[in-house]
Coordinates of C-alpha atoms in Angstrom, one line a residue:
R1 CA -27.9 -14.6 20.3
I2 CA -30.2 -14.9 17.8
L3 CA -29.6 -18.0 15.6
P4 CA -29.5 -16.9 11.5
T5 CA -32.4 -17.9 10.0
A6 CA -32.7 -20.5 7.2
E7 CA -33.2 -17.9 4.8
H8 CA -29.6 -16.0 5.6
Q9 CA -27.9 -19.5 5.6
A10 CA -29.4 -19.8 2.3
R11 CA -28.2 -16.6 1.2
L12 CA -24.8 -17.6 2.3
L13 CA -24.7 -20.5 0.7
A14 CA -25.5 -18.7 -2.6
T15 CA -22.6 -16.0 -1.7
L16 CA -20.5 -18.5 -1.4
Q17 CA -21.4 -20.0 -4.9
A18 CA -21.0 -16.4 -6.5
I19 CA -17.7 -16.4 -4.8
D20 CA -16.4 -19.5 -6.2
E21 CA -18.0 -19.0 -9.8
R22 CA -15.8 -15.5 -9.7
L23 CA -12.5 -16.3 -8.1
T24 CA -12.3 -19.8 -10.2
R25 CA -12.9 -17.6 -13.4
A26 CA -10.4 -15.1 -12.5
G27 CA -7.8 -17.9 -11.3
V28 CA -7.6 -17.2 -8.0
D29 CA -7.3 -20.6 -5.5
Y30 CA -9.0 -20.4 -2.4
W31 CA -10.4 -22.9 0.3
V32 CA -13.1 -22.9 2.5
T33 CA -11.7 -22.4 6.3
G34 CA -12.9 -22.0 9.6
G35 CA -16.4 -22.2 10.7
T36 CA -17.5 -22.9 7.1
L37 CA -15.3 -25.7 7.0
L38 CA -16.5 -27.4 10.5
G39 CA -19.6 -27.0 9.4
A40 CA -19.5 -28.5 6.1
L41 CA -17.8 -31.7 7.8
R42 CA -19.8 -31.9 10.9
H43 CA -23.0 -30.8 10.0
G44 CA -23.3 -31.5 5.5
G45 CA -24.1 -27.6 6.3
F46 CA -23.5 -24.5 7.6
I47 CA -22.9 -24.8 11.9
P48 CA -26.3 -23.5 13.6
H49 CA -25.3 -20.4 14.6
D50 CA -23.2 -19.3 11.9
D51 CA -23.8 -16.3 10.2
D52 CA -21.1 -15.9 7.6
V53 CA -18.8 -17.4 5.2
D54 CA -15.1 -18.0 5.9
I55 CA -12.4 -18.5 3.1
E56 CA -8.9 -18.3 2.7
L57 CA -6.1 -17.8 0.0
R58 CA -2.8 -16.7 -0.6
E59 CA -2.0 -13.4 0.5
A60 CA -0.4 -12.7 -3.6
D61 CA -3.6 -13.2 -4.5
L62 CA -5.8 -10.9 -2.9
P63 CA -5.5 -8.0 -5.3
R64 CA -6.9 -10.5 -8.2
A65 CA -9.7 -11.6 -5.5
V66 CA -10.5 -8.1 -4.9
G67 CA -10.7 -6.9 -8.2
A68 CA -13.0 -10.1 -9.3
L69 CA -15.2 -9.9 -6.4
G70 CA -15.3 -6.1 -6.1
A71 CA -16.2 -5.8 -10.2
V72 CA -19.6 -6.9 -9.2
G73 CA -19.8 -3.9 -6.7
R74 CA -18.8 -5.3 -3.5
S75 CA -17.1 -3.9 -0.5
Y76 CA -13.6 -5.3 1.0
R77 CA -12.3 -4.0 4.0
G78 CA -8.8 -5.1 5.2
G79 CA -5.8 -4.5 7.3
G80 CA -6.9 -6.5 9.9
E81 CA -6.1 -9.9 11.9
W82 CA -8.0 -12.5 13.4
P83 CA -7.7 -11.7 17.3
G84 CA -5.1 -13.0 19.0
S85 CA -3.5 -14.7 16.2
G86 CA -1.7 -12.2 14.1
V87 CA -3.2 -14.2 11.1
P88 CA -4.2 -11.2 8.6
M89 CA -7.7 -11.0 7.2
G90 CA -10.0 -9.1 5.7
R91 CA -14.1 -8.8 5.2
F92 CA -16.2 -9.0 2.4
F93 CA -19.9 -7.8 2.5
F94 CA -22.5 -8.9 0.2
W95 CA -25.5 -7.1 0.0
G96 CA -28.7 -8.7 -2.0
A97 CA -30.2 -7.0 -4.3
D98 CA -33.2 -6.1 -2.0
G99 CA -30.8 -4.1 0.0
R100 CA -31.0 -6.5 3.3
F101 CA -28.6 -7.4 5.7
P102 CA -25.1 -8.4 4.2
A103 CA -23.6 -11.6 3.7
S104 CA -20.1 -11.1 5.4
V105 CA -17.4 -12.9 4.2
D106 CA -14.0 -13.4 6.4
V107 CA -11.1 -13.4 4.4
F108 CA -8.1 -15.4 6.0
L109 CA -4.8 -14.9 3.8
R110 CA -2.2 -17.5 3.6
S111 CA 1.4 -16.2 3.7
D112 CA 3.8 -17.5 1.4
R113 CA 6.9 -16.5 3.5
P114 CA 8.8 -19.2 4.4
E115 CA 9.5 -17.4 8.0
D116 CA 5.3 -17.2 8.4
L117 CA 4.9 -21.4 7.7

């Protein structure tokens, strides 16, 4: 496996900053999770082999999140789940202005249904 370059991880950070700006402006609460959270706590940045960003938000907020992020030409593919967990998720792809490899953002959905807690 090829490790992500510092340039790629810098793009991921810039993508996360853009996500934060847009979701905050739209009033959508979200938080980092998975490898992104682990990297922030353990490495003070990204895990060296991490090549994506992981965020989580409430399932009910997904339409507003897609609207806030989709308004800037990003694509979203949903309807999946984290393998073997039953946790619903989707993925955003953010291409740089130069059209280079996209930054991938995994979006995990937190259910507000009591039976799922």
